[in-house]
Structure formats: structure tokens, C-alpha cells
Short mmCIF file of C-alpha atoms in Angstrom, two decimals:
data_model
loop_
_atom_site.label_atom_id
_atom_site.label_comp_id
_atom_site.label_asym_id
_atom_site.label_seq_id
_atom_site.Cartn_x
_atom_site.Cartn_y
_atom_site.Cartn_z
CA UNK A 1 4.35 -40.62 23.46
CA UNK A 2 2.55 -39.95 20.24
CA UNK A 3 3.16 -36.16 19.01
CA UNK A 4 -0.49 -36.40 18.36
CA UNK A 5 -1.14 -37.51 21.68
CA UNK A 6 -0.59 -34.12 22.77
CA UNK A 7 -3.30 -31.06 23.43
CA UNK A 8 -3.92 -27.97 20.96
CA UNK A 9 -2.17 -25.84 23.38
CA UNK A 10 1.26 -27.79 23.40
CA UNK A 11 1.26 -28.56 19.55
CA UNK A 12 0.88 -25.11 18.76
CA UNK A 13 3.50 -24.11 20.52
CA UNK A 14 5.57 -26.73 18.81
CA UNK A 15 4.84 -25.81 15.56
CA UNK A 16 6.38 -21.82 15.92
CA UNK A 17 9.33 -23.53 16.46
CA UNK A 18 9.03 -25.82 12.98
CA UNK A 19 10.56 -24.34 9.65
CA UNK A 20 8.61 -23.46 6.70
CA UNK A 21 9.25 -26.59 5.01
CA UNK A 22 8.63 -28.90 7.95
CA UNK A 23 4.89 -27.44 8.46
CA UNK A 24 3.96 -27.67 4.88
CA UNK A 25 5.21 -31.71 5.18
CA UNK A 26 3.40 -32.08 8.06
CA UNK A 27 -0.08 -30.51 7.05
CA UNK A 28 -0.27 -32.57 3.72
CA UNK A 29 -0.13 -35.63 5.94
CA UNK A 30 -2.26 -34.55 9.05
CA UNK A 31 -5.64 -32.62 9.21
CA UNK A 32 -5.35 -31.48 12.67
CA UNK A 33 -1.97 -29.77 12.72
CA UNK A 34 -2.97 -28.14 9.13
CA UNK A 35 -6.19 -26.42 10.86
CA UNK A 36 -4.29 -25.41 13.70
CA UNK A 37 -1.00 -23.81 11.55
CA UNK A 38 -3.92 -21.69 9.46
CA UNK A 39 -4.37 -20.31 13.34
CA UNK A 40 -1.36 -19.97 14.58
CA UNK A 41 0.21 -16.29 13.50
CA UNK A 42 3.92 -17.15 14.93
CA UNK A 43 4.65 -19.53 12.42
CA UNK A 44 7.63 -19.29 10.63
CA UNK A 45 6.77 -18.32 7.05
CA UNK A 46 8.49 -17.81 3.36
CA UNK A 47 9.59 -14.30 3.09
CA UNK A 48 7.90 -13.36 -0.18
CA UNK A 49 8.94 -10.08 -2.35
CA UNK A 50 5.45 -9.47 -4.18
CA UNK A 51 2.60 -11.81 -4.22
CA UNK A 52 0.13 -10.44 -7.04
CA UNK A 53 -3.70 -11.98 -6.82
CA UNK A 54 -4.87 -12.15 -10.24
CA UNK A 55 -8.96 -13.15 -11.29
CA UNK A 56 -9.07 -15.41 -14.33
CA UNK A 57 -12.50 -16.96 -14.88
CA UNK A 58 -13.58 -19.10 -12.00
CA UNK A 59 -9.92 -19.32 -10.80
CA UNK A 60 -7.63 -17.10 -9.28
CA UNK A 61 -3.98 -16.77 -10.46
CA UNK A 62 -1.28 -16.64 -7.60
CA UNK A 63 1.71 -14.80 -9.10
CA UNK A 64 4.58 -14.62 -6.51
CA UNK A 65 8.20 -12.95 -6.82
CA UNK A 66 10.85 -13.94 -4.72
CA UNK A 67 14.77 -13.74 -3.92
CA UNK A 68 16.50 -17.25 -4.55
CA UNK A 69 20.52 -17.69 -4.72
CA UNK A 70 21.49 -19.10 -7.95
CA UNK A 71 25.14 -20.08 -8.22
CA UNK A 72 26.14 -17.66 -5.19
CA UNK A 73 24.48 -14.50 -6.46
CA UNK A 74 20.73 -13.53 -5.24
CA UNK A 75 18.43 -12.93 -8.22
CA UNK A 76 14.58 -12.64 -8.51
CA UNK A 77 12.49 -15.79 -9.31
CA UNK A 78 8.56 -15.85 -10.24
CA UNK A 79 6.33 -18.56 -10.07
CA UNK A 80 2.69 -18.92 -10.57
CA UNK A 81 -0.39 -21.16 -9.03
CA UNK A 82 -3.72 -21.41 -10.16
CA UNK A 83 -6.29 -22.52 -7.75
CA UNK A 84 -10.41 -22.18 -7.20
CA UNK A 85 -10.80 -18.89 -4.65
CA UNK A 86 -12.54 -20.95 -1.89
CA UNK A 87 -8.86 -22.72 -1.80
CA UNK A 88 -6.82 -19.07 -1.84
CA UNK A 89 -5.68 -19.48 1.70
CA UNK A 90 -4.10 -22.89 1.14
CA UNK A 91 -2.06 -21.98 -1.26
CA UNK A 92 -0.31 -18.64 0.20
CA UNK A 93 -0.75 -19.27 4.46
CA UNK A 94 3.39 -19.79 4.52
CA UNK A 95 3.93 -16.86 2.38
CA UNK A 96 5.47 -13.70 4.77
CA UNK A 97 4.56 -11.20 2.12
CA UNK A 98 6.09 -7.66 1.49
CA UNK A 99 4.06 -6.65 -1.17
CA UNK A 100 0.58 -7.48 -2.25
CA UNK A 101 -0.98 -6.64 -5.76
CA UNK A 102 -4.89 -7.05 -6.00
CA UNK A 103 -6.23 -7.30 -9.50
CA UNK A 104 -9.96 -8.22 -9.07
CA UNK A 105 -12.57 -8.75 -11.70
CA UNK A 106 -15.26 -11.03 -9.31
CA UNK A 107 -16.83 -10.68 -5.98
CA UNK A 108 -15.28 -14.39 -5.73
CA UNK A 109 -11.94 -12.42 -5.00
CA UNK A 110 -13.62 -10.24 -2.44
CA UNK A 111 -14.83 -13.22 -1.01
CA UNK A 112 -11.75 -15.27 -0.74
CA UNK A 113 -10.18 -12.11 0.66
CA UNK A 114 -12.31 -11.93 3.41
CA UNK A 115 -10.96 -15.08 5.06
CA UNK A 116 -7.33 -14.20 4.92
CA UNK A 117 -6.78 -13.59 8.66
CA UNK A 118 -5.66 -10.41 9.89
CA UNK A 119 -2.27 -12.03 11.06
CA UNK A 120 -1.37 -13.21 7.49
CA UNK A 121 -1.90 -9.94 6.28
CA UNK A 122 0.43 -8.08 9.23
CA UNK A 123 3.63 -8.34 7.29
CA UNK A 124 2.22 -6.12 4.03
CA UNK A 125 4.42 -3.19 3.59
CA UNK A 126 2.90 -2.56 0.33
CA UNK A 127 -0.39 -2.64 -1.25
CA UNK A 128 -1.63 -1.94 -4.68
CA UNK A 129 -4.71 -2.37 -6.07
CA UNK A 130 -5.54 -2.06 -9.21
CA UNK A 131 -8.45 -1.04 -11.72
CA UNK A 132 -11.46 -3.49 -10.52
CA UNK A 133 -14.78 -4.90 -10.95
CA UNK A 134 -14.59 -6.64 -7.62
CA UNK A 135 -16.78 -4.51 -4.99
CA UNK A 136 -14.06 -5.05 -2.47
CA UNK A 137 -15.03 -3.14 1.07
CA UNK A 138 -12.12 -0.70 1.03
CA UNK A 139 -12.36 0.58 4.64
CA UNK A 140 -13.09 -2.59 5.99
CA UNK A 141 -9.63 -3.95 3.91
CA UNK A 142 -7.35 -1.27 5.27
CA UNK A 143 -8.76 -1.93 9.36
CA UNK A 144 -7.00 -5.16 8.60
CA UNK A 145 -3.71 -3.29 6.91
CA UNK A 146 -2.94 -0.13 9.60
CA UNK A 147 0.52 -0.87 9.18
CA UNK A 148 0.80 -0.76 5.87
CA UNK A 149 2.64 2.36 5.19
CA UNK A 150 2.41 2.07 0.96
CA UNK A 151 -1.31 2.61 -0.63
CA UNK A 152 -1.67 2.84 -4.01
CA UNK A 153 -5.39 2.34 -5.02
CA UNK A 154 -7.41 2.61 -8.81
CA UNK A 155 -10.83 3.09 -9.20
CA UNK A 156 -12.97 1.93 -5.93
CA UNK A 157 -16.75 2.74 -6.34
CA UNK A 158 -17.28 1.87 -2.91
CA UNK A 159 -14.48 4.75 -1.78
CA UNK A 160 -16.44 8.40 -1.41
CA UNK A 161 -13.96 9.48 0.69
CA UNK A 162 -10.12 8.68 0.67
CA UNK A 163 -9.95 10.13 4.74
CA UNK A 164 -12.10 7.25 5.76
CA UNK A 165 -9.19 4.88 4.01
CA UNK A 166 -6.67 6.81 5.74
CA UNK A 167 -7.78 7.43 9.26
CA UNK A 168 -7.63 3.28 9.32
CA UNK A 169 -4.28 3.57 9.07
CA UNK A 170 -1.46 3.95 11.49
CA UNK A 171 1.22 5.80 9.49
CA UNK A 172 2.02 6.71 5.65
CA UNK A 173 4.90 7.07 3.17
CA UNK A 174 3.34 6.73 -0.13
CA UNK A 175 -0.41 7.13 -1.27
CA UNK A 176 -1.85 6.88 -5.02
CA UNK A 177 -5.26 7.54 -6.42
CA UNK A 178 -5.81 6.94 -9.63
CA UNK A 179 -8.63 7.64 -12.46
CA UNK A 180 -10.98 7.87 -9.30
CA UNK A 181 -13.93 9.72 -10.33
CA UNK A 182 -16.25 9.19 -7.43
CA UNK A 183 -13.62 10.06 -4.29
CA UNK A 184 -13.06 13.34 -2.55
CA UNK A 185 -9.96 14.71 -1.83
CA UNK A 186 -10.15 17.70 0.04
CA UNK A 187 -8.39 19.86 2.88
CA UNK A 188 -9.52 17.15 5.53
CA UNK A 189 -7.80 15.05 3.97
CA UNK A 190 -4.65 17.12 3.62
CA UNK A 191 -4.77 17.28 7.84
CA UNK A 192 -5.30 13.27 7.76
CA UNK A 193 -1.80 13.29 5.95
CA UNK A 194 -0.20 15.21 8.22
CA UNK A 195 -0.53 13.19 11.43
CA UNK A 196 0.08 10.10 9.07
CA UNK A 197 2.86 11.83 7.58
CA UNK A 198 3.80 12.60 11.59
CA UNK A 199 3.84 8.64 12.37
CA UNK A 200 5.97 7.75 9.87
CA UNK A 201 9.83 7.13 10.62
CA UNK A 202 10.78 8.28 7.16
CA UNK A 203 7.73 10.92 6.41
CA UNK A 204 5.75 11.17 3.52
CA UNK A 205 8.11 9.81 -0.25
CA UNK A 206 5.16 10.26 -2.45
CA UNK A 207 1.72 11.17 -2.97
CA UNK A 208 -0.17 11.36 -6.81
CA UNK A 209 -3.89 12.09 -7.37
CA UNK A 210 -5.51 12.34 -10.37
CA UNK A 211 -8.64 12.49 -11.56
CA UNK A 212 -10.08 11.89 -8.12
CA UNK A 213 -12.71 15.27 -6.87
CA UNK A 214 -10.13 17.25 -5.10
CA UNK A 215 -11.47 20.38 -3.16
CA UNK A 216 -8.03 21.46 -1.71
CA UNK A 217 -7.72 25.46 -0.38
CA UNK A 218 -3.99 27.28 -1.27
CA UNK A 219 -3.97 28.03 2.53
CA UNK A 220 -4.83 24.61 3.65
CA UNK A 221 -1.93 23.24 1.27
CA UNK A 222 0.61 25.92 2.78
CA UNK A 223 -0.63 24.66 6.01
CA UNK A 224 0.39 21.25 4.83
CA UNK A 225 3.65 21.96 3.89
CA UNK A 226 4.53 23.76 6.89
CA UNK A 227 3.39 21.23 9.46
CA UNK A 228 3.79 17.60 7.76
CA UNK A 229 6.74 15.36 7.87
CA UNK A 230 8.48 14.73 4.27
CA UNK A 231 11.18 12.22 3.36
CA UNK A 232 14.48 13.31 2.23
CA UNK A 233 13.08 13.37 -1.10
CA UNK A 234 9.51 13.86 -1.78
CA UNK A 235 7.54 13.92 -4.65
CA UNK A 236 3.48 15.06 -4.95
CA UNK A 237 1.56 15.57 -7.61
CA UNK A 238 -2.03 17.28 -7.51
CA UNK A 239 -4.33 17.26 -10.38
CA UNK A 240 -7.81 19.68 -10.60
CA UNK A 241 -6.43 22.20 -8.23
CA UNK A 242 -7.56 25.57 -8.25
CA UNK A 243 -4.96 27.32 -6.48
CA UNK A 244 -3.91 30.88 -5.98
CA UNK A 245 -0.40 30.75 -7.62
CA UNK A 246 0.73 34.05 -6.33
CA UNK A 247 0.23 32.88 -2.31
CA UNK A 248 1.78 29.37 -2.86
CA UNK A 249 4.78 31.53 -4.59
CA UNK A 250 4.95 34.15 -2.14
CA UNK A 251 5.10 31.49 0.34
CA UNK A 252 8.25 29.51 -1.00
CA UNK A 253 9.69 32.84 -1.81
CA UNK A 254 9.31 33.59 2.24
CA UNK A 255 10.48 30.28 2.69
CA UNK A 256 13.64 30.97 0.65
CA UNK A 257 13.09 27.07 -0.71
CA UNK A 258 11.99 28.04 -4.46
CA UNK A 259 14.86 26.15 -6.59
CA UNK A 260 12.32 26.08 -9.75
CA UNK A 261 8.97 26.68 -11.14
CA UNK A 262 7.05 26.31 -14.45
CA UNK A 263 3.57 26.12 -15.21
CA UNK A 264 1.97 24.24 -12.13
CA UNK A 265 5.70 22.80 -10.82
CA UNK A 266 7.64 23.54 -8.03
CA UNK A 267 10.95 22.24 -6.93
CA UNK A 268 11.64 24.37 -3.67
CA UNK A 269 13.39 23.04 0.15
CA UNK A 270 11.95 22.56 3.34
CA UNK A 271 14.93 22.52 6.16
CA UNK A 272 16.91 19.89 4.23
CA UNK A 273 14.38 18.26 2.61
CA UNK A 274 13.57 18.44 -1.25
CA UNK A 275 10.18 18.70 -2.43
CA UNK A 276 8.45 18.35 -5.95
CA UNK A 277 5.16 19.75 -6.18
CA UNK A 278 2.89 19.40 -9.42
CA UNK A 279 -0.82 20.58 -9.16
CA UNK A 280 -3.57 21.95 -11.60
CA UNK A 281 -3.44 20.70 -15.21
CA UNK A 282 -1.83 18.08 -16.59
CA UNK A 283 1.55 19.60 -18.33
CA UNK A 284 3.02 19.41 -21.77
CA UNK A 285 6.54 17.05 -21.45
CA UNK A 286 8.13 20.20 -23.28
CA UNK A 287 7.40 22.67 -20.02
CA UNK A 288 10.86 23.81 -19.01
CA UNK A 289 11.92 24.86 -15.39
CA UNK A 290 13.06 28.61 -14.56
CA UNK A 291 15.55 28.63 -12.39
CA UNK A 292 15.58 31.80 -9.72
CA UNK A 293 19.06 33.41 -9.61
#
């Protein structure tokens, strides 16, 4: 019998069970099995370290990082593809990627984004995207991402609020917001973080704001510290707070965590977890640390 002989249902359950390789043979040759691989989320794919997505002109650059054994030792090999955005999905449908870098500077990315399936998309365990022009629909991005755990996000105009981002998502480890003028970060968003935080099988690594509108109370962030879920060692940084020093003090001092403190950082313990806290003002590289006795 001719393989093509054969309906949708039984093909596609053929192809799950074809290596990376053999699929992309077989879709250069045959039209039918290529539409119905682009559908089927149980194929077998390339694991892929980092896959960055790059604007340049009317093209968009495909930058990809992967492992690759060279003379018995593993070592880290790029490679990069150039291709028109209408033909993005082509070119990266067997990649299984860990890590995915978004550098737009055209709705044409946005656009080409959009038809990425939601399958393709479940094995990102990182995302970063950076500064913009490209009017990319943030929420409606991250509905597509809940289990990606690692957000790091520059300047989105179409973000007022970083809790709508973040109630999309299942769990979180890391979050960065950067330079974003426009987006509030306030104590809702500190109790977003701590059922995120909650969901997490490590807890929260690292979080860094800066320059986004941050309305954040001193008892809301105690609150925060007390109830969310940190990794063993966890790093945040805060910037615009106005916090009452004296009540954040009084309640590491309570704590009997407070390792260190300088202008606007904190190195204190919570249970055996280690914490570094920097809020307010940016501070001079030559702030030292006073250590309590």
C-alpha cells in the first residue's frame, strides 16, 4: 500500500514516531505530510538552547544556539537563517526551544508571531524581549506562554499594567522590567508574585524593576517577604521606592535575618534562604555593607 494511500488520522500518528531528520526529508518532498507536521504538536523536534528572532529590513534574522559534540566534548554552536516573516514558521517548526529572544523593530514580527501555534511555543522556559518598536500584544503573548517560568521584558507601550502579564501565567522564577516608563508596579502586583512565587518548584531567583511606575507600600513589601516562596538564593532589586526604612529594618531585625545593610541594600535570611534586597535610588558602586555584630 502507498504510505500516501493512508488517511490524516493514521499518517499523523506515524509521523510522532519519525525523527527530526526524517520529517524535514519528507516535507521538502511532499505537501501533504508538511501541512499536517506544522499540526501535529507530538512531533519529535531539535532541542534548541536559545533561538533569538531578530528584525532586519523586510527580513527576519533566525539566530539559534545549540549543544553539538565536537570530537567527544559538548560545546555550543550558532547558526543563523534569514528568511521573509510570512515564511518564519518554516524555518523554526522542528526547533524544541528553551529559550526565546524577541528583538522586534516591525509589526511584520508581530505578525509572523501570531501564527506560531501555541504547541510550538509550550517548550519556552525562557523569554526575553527586548527594547521594541514592534506593537506586540503582550497579554495576548504570555496566554500562549503560562508555563514559562523566566520573563524578562523592555519597554512595551502596550503594557499599563505588569499584573495583567502575570496573572496569564502559571508560575514564576525570574521577572525583569526594564526602562518601562508607562507600566505600574504596585502592591497588587507584589500579591500576584506571591501565588506565582507559591507555584513555582524552586520559588522566586530574581526579580529587577527599574524605571517602571512602582507604587509599592513598606507593609505590603513585609507582607511579601513573609508569605512568598524564594529560591535558595534570591536576588530583587526595586527602583523609585518610597519606603519607610525604619519598619523594613525593624522587621529583619525581628526576623533576626539582617546579615548587612547600606544605603537602600539588604542582605538578611529567611528560614534558610538568602535574600538580596535593593530598593529606592540607584547606588554609587563605592556604597559599602555594615555588617551587624
Amino acid at each position: 500500500m502507498n504510505l500516501m494511500e493512508l488517511p490524516n488520522e493514521i499518517l499523523d500518528m506515524i509521523i510522532t514516531y519519525l525523527e527530526p531528520e526524517e520529517i524535514s526529508n519528507t516535507c521538502q518532498v511532499n505537501k501533504r505530510l508538511y501541512h499536517l507536521v506544522h499540526k501535529n504538536s507530538r512531533i519529535r523536534r531539535f532541542p534548541i538552547k536559545k533561538l533569538e528572532l531578530l528584525d532586519v529590513k523586510e527580513h527576519v534574522c533566525i539566530h539559534i544556539w545549540t549543544d553539538v559534540m565536537r570530537h567527544g566534548n559538548k560545546e555550543c554552536a550558532t547558526f543563523c537563517k534569514t528568511t521573509h516573516h510570512s515564511q518564519l514558521f518554516h524555518f523554526i517548526y522542528l526547533f524544541k526551544v528553551h529559550s526565546l529572544v524577541i528583538d522586534g523593530r516591525s509589526n511584520k514580527l508581530r505578525n509572523a508571531l501570531k501564527s506560531i501555534p501555541t504547541w510550538w511555543l509550550d517548550s519556552v522556559k525562557i523569554l526575553n524581549i527586548k527594547e521594541t518598536q514592534c506593537d506586540l500584544d503582550m497579554l495576548n503573548f504570555m496566554r500562549r506562554l503560562r508555563n514559562c517560568p523566566e520573563v524578562s521584558i523592555d519597554p512595551h507601550y502596550t503594557i499599563n499594567y505588569i499584573s495583567d502579564v502575570l496573572l496569564e501565567m502559571n508560575s514564576l522564577k525570574h521577572l525583569g522590567l526594564k526602562n518601562a516608563r508607562t507600566v505600574l508596579f504596585d502592591d497588587n502586583t507584589l500579591d500576584v508574585l506571591v501565588s506565582l512565587s507559591n507555584r513555582s518548584d524552586t520559588g522566586l531567583k530574581s526579580i529587577e524593576v527599574s524605571d517602571a511606575v512602582t507604587s509599592i507600600t513598606t507593609n505590603k513589601l513585609i507582607e511579601f517577604l513573609s508569605t512568598a516562596k524564594f529560591a535558595a538564593n534570591c536576588t530583587m532589586k526595586f527602583e523609585g521606592l518610597d519606603l519607610e526604612e525604619n519598619e523594613l529594618l525593624k522587621f529583619l531585625e525581628e526576623q533576626g535575618s539582617l546579615k548587612a545593610s547600606a544605603a537602600d541594600n539588604y542582605k538578611f535570611t529567611l528560614g534558610d534562604r538568602e535574600i538580596t534586597l535593593s530598593v529606592g535610588r540607584k547606588t554609587d558602586s563605592s556604597d559599602s555593607l555594615s555588617y551587624n555584630e
